[in-house]
Short mmCIF file of C-alpha atoms in Angstrom, two decimals:
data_model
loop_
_atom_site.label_atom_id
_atom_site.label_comp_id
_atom_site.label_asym_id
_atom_site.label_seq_id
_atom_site.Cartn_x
_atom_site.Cartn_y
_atom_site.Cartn_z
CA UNK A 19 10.48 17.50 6.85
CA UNK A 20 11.49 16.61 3.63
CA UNK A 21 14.21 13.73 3.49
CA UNK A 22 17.59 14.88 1.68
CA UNK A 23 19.09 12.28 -1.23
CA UNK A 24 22.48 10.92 -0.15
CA UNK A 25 25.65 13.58 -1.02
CA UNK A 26 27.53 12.45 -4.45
CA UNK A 27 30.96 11.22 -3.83
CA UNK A 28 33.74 12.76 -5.91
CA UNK A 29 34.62 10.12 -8.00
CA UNK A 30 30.68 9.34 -8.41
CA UNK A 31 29.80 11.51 -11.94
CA UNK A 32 26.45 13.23 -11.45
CA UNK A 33 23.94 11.15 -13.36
CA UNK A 34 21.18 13.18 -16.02
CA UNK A 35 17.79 13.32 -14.20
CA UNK A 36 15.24 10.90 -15.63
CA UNK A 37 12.26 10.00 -14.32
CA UNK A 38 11.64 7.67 -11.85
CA UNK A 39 10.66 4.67 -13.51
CA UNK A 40 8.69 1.22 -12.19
CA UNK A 41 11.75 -1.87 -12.82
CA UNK A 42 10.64 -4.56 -14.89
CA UNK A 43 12.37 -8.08 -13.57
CA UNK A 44 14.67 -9.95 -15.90
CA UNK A 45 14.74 -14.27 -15.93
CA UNK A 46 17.40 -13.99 -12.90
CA UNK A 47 15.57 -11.70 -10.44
CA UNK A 48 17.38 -8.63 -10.71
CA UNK A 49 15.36 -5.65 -11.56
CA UNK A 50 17.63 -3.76 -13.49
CA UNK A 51 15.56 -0.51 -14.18
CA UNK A 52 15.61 0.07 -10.43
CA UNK A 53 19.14 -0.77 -9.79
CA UNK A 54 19.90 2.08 -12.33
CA UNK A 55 18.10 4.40 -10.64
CA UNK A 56 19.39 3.55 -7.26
CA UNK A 57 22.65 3.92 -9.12
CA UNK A 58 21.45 7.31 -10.07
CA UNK A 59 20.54 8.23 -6.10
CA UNK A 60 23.67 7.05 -4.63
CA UNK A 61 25.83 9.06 -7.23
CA UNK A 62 23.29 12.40 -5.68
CA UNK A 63 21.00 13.30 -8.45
CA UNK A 64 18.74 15.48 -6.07
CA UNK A 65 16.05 15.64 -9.24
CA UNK A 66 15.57 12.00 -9.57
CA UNK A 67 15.14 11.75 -5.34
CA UNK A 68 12.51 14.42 -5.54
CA UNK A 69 10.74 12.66 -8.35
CA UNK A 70 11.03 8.91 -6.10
CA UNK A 71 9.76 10.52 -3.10
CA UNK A 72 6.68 12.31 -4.92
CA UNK A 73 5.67 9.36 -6.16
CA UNK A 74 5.95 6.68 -3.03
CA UNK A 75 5.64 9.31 -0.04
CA UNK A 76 1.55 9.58 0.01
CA UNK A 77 1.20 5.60 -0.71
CA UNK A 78 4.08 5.06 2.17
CA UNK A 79 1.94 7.34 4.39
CA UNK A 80 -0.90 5.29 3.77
CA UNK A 81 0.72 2.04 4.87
CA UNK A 82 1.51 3.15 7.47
CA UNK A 83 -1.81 4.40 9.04
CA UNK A 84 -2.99 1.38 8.40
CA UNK A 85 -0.23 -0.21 10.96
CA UNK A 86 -0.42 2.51 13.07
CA UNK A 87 -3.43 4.15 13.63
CA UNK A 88 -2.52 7.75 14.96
CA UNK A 89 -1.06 10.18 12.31
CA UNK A 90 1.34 11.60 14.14
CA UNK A 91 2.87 7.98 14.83
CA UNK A 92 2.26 7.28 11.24
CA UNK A 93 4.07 10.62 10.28
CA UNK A 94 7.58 9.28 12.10
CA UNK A 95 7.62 6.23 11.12
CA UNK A 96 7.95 7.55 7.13
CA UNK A 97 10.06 9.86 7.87
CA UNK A 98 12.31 7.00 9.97
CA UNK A 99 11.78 4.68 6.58
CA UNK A 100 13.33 7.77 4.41
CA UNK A 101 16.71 8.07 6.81
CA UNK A 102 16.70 3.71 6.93
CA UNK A 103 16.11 4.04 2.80
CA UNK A 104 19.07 6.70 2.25
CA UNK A 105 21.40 4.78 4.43
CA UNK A 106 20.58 1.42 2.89
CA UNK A 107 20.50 2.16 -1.07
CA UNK A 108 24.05 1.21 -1.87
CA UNK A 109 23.28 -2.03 -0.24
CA UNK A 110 19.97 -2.15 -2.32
CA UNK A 111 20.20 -5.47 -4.49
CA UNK A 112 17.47 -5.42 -6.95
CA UNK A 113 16.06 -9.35 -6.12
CA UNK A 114 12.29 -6.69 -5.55
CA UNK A 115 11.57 -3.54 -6.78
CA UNK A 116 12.61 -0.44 -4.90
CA UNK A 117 8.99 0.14 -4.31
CA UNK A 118 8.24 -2.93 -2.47
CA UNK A 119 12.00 -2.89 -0.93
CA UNK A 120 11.05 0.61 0.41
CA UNK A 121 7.77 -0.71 1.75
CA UNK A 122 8.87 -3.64 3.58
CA UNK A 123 11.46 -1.44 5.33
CA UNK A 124 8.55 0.80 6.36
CA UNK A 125 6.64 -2.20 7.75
CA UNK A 126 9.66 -3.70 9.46
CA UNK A 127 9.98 0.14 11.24
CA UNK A 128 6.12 -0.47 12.05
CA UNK A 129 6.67 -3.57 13.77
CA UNK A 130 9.40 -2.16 15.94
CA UNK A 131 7.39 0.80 17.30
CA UNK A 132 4.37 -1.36 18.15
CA UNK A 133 6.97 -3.56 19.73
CA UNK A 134 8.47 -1.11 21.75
CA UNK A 135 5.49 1.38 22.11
CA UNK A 136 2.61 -1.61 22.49
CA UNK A 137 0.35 0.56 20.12
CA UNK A 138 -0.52 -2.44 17.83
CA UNK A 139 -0.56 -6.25 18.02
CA UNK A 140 2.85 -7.18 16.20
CA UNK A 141 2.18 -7.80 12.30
CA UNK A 142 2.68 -11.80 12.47
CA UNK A 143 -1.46 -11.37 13.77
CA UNK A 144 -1.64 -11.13 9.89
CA UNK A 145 -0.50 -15.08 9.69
CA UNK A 146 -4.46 -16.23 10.79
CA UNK A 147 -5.63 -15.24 7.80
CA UNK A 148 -7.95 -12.39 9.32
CA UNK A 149 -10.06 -15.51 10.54
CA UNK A 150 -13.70 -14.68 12.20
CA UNK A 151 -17.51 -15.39 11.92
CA UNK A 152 -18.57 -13.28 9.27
CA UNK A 153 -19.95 -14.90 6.33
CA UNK A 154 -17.38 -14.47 3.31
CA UNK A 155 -18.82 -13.40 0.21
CA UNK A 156 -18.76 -15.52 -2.89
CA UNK A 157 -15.65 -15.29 -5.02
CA UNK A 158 -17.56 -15.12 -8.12
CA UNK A 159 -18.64 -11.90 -7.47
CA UNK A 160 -15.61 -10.16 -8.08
CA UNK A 161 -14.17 -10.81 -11.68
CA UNK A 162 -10.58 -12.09 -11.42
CA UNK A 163 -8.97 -8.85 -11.70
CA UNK A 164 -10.75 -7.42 -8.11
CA UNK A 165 -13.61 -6.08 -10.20
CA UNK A 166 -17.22 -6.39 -8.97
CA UNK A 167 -18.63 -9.07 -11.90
CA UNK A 168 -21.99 -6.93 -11.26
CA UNK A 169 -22.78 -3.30 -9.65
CA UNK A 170 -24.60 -3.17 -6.19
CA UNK A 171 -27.51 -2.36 -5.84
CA UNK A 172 -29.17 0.97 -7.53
CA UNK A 173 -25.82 1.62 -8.12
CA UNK A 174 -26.36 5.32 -9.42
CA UNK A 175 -26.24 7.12 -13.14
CA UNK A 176 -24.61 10.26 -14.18
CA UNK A 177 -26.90 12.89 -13.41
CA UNK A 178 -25.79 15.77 -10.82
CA UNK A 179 -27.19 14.24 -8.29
CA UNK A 180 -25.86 10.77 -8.57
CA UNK A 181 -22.58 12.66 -9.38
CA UNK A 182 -23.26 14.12 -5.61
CA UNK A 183 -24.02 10.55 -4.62
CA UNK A 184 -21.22 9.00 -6.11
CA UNK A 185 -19.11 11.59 -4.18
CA UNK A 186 -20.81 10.71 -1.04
CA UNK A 187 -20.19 7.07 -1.52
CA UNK A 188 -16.40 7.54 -1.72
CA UNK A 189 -16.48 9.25 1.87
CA UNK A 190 -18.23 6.41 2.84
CA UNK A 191 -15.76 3.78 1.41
CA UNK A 192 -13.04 5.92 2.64
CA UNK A 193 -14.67 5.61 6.38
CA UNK A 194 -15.24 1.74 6.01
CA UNK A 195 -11.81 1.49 4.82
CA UNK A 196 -10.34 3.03 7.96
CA UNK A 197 -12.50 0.67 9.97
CA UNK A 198 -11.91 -2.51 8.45
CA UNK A 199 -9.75 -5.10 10.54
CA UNK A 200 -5.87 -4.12 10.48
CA UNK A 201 -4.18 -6.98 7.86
CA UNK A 202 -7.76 -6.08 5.73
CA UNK A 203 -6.92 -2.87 5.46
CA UNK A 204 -3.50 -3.36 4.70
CA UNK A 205 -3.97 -6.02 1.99
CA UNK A 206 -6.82 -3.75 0.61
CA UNK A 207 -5.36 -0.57 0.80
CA UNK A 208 -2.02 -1.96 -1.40
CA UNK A 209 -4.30 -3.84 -3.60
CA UNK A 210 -7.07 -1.51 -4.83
CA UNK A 211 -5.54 1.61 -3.38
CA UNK A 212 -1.62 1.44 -4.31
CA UNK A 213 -2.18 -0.87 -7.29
CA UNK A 214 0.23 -3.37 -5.56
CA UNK A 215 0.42 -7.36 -7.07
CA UNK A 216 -0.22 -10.37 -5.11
CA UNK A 217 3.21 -10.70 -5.11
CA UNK A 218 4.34 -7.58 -3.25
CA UNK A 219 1.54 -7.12 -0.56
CA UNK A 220 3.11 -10.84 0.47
CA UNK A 221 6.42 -9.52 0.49
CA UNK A 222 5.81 -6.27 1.88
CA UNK A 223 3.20 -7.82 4.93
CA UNK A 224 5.82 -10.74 5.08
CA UNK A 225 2.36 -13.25 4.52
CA UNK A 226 1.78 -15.80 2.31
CA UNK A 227 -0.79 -15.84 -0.96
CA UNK A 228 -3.30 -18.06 0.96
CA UNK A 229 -3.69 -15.31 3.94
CA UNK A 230 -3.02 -12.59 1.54
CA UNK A 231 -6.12 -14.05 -0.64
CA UNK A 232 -8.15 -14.56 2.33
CA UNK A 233 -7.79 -10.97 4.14
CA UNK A 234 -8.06 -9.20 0.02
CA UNK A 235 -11.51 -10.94 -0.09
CA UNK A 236 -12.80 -10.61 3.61
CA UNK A 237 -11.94 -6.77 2.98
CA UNK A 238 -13.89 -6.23 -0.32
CA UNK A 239 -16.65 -8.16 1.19
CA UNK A 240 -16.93 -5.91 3.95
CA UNK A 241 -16.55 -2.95 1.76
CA UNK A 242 -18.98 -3.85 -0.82
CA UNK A 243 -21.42 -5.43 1.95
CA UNK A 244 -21.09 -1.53 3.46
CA UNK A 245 -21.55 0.07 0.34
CA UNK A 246 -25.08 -2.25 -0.65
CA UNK A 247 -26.29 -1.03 2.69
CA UNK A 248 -25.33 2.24 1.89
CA UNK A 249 -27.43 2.59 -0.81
CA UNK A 250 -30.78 0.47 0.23
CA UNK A 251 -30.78 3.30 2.66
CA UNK A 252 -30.67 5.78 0.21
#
């Protein structure tokens, strides 16, 4: 079901369609590109609601597998954050972006149904930092950015069948993914999947850099430990 943009009012004029576009913060907080287009929703421009939900629906489905494993589960609780969103954005006051905003509402309606439905540990877990035995990785081998400072091992060329490999090797990542800790997967799936800063996976998760730092790294370790074995075996 697709969720409907709020009706206009009739002293609300009907806004031109634009784009949805990513708000940009100004020195006091307030990001003012998003508070325009939240502007734009409330007044019922149907064409700029369309264009917000094509472009935050699949990551929002995302998140949410990765707090709650079963799809259909996953499935409701977007379509719950869309109703909560709708009735919320003329209350929307720009101190994040409507992304994040959006996304932490989605994770608050996460926690609830594990509360109430005891299908996850509640999100706070997240605050231990993802702490176990493995052996962490060293820092310096991802470049700053998230970037692997060197490829693994026989990583492969560009012929056809490295192409084939290469496409292989995605499925694989894509399986690891899926099995990596929860607050891993979360932190890595807004990082390197959604393209999310620092900044928002803390507000989003409701964790702090530290943890946020800590479960980023443990995750790519994992991955990239995964991947090296993929390909010795090769």
């Amino acid at each position: 079901m697709t969720p409907r943009p709020p009706a206009a009012s009739a002293s609300a004029p009907h806004a031109a369609s634009a784009p949805a576009r990513v708000a940009t913060s100004t020195p006091n907080g307030i990001h003012r590109e998003d508070m325009a287009l939240v502007a734009r929703l409330v007044a019922g421009d149907e064409a700029c609601f369309t264009q917000l939900v094509e472009r935050l629906h699949g990551p929002m489905q995302r998140l949410a597998r990765t707090l709650v494993r079963d799809q259909a589960g996953a499935q409701e609780i977007v379509q719950e954050t869309w109703t909560v969103v709708l009735d919320s954005l003329p209350r929307f006051e720009g101190r994040a972006s409507l992304k994040t905003w959006i996304f932490r509402i989605l994770t608050n309606r996460a926690r609830t149904r594990a509360t109430r439905d005891k299908r996850m540990v509640p999100v706070a877990w997240m605050e231990d930092g993802g702490a176990d035995d493995e052996s962490a990785v060293s820092p310096e081998r991802f470049h700053w950015w998230g970037r692997w400072t060197s490829a693994p091992t026989s990583f492969p060329s560009a012929s056809p069948e490295d192409h084939v490999l290469r496409k292989e090797m995605g499925t694989r990542l894509l399986v690891e993914l899926d099995a990596l800790p929860q607050g891993q997967r979360a932190v890595v799936t807004l990082r390197d999947v959604d393209g999310c800063s620092s900044e928002e996976v803390c507000e989003i998760l409701g964790i702090n850099e530290t943890n946020q730092r800590v479960l980023l790294h443990r995750g790519r370790a994992r991955l990239r430990a995964a991947l090296e074995q993929y390909l010795r075996s090769e």
